[in-house]
CSV table of C-alpha atoms in Angstrom, one decimal:
chain,number,residue,atom,x,y,z
A,1,MET,CA,6.5,-34.4,-16.1
A,2,SER,CA,4.1,-33.8,-12.8
A,3,ALA,CA,2.4,-30.2,-12.5
A,4,THR,CA,4.2,-29.5,-9.2
A,5,LEU,CA,7.7,-29.9,-11.0
A,6,PHE,CA,6.7,-27.8,-13.9
A,7,TRP,CA,5.5,-24.9,-11.8
A,8,ILE,CA,8.6,-25.3,-9.7
A,9,ALA,CA,10.7,-25.1,-12.7
A,10,ILE,CA,8.6,-21.9,-14.0
A,11,GLY,CA,9.5,-20.6,-10.5
A,12,LEU,CA,12.9,-21.1,-10.6
A,13,ALA,CA,13.4,-19.4,-14.0
A,14,LEU,CA,11.5,-16.6,-13.1
A,15,TRP,CA,14.1,-16.1,-10.2
A,16,LEU,CA,16.8,-16.5,-12.5
A,17,ILE,CA,15.6,-13.9,-14.4
A,18,GLY,CA,15.1,-11.6,-11.8
A,19,LEU,CA,18.7,-12.2,-10.5
A,20,HIS,CA,20.2,-11.8,-14.1
A,21,GLY,CA,18.1,-8.2,-14.0
A,22,LEU,CA,19.5,-7.3,-10.6
A,23,LEU,CA,22.9,-8.2,-11.4
A,24,THR,CA,23.3,-6.0,-14.8
A,25,LEU,CA,20.9,-3.4,-14.9
A,26,ARG,CA,21.7,-0.1,-13.1
A,27,GLN,CA,18.5,1.7,-13.4
A,28,ALA,CA,16.8,1.7,-9.8
A,29,LEU,CA,13.2,0.9,-11.1
A,30,ARG,CA,14.3,-1.7,-13.1
A,31,ARG,CA,16.3,-3.2,-10.4
A,32,ILE,CA,13.1,-2.9,-8.2
A,33,ILE,CA,11.2,-4.8,-11.2
A,34,ALA,CA,13.8,-7.4,-10.9
A,35,ILE,CA,13.4,-8.2,-7.3
A,36,ASN,CA,9.9,-8.3,-7.6
A,37,LEU,CA,10.1,-10.8,-10.2
A,38,MET,CA,12.4,-12.7,-8.1
A,39,GLY,CA,9.8,-12.7,-5.0
A,40,SER,CA,7.1,-13.9,-7.5
A,41,GLY,CA,9.4,-16.9,-8.3
A,42,VAL,CA,9.8,-18.1,-4.9
A,43,PHE,CA,5.8,-17.3,-4.4
A,44,LEU,CA,5.1,-19.7,-7.0
A,45,VAL,CA,7.6,-22.2,-5.8
A,46,MET,CA,6.0,-22.0,-2.4
A,47,ILE,CA,2.7,-22.5,-3.6
A,48,ALA,CA,3.8,-25.2,-6.2
A,49,LEU,CA,4.8,-27.1,-3.1
A,50,ALA,CA,2.0,-26.5,-0.7
A,51,THR,CA,-0.7,-28.1,-3.4
A,52,ARG,CA,1.4,-31.1,-3.8
A,53,HIS,CA,-1.0,-32.8,-1.1
A,54,ASP,CA,-4.7,-33.1,-1.6
A,55,PRO,CA,-5.3,-30.6,1.4
A,56,SER,CA,-3.1,-27.9,0.4
A,57,ASP,CA,-0.4,-27.1,3.3
A,58,PRO,CA,-1.9,-23.8,4.7
A,59,LEU,CA,1.4,-22.9,6.3
A,60,LEU,CA,2.7,-22.5,3.2
A,61,VAL,CA,-0.4,-20.3,1.5
A,62,ALA,CA,-0.6,-18.1,4.8
A,63,LEU,CA,3.3,-17.5,4.3
A,64,VAL,CA,2.8,-16.4,0.5
A,65,VAL,CA,0.0,-14.1,1.4
A,66,THR,CA,2.1,-12.6,4.1
A,67,GLY,CA,5.0,-12.3,1.6
A,68,LEU,CA,2.6,-10.8,-1.2
A,69,VAL,CA,1.6,-8.0,1.5
A,70,VAL,CA,5.2,-7.4,2.6
A,71,ALA,CA,6.3,-7.3,-1.3
A,72,VAL,CA,4.0,-4.8,-2.0
A,73,SER,CA,5.0,-2.4,1.1
A,74,ALA,CA,8.6,-2.9,0.3
A,75,THR,CA,7.9,-2.0,-3.4
A,76,ALA,CA,6.2,1.0,-2.4
A,77,LEU,CA,8.8,2.0,0.0
A,78,ALA,CA,11.7,1.3,-2.7
A,79,LEU,CA,9.9,3.3,-5.3
A,80,ARG,CA,9.3,6.3,-2.9
A,81,LEU,CA,13.4,5.9,-1.8
A,82,SER,CA,14.2,5.9,-5.3
A,83,SER,CA,12.2,8.8,-6.7
A,84,ALA,CA,13.6,11.0,-3.5
A,85,LEU,CA,16.9,9.8,-4.4
A,86,ALA,CA,16.3,11.3,-8.0
A,87,SER,CA,14.7,14.4,-7.2
A,88,SER,CA,17.9,15.3,-4.8
A,89,SER,CA,20.4,14.7,-7.3
A,90,GLU,CA,18.3,17.0,-10.0
A,91,ARG,CA,18.5,19.6,-7.1
A,92,LYS,CA,22.0,19.7,-6.5
A,93,ARG,CA,22.7,20.2,-10.3
């Protein structure tokens, strides 16, 4: 088994674990973590595909770096929205 195939399999496994968590969990924080796990699996597959050749593909590396920045921003937004939703539902009680 080549190293590229190994990392693609690990990325696919991370994505599937995240998908399982997204479909089965009901708490907002756990679902956000599951979505981040799915994103990490996708980034791992993209990096494994980028390093197949001797000079790694700069386009895929740039996409992963950009995706990481977007993922951090989306996670911060999701956490803020879930905390606002939780605090508004507590006020209604």
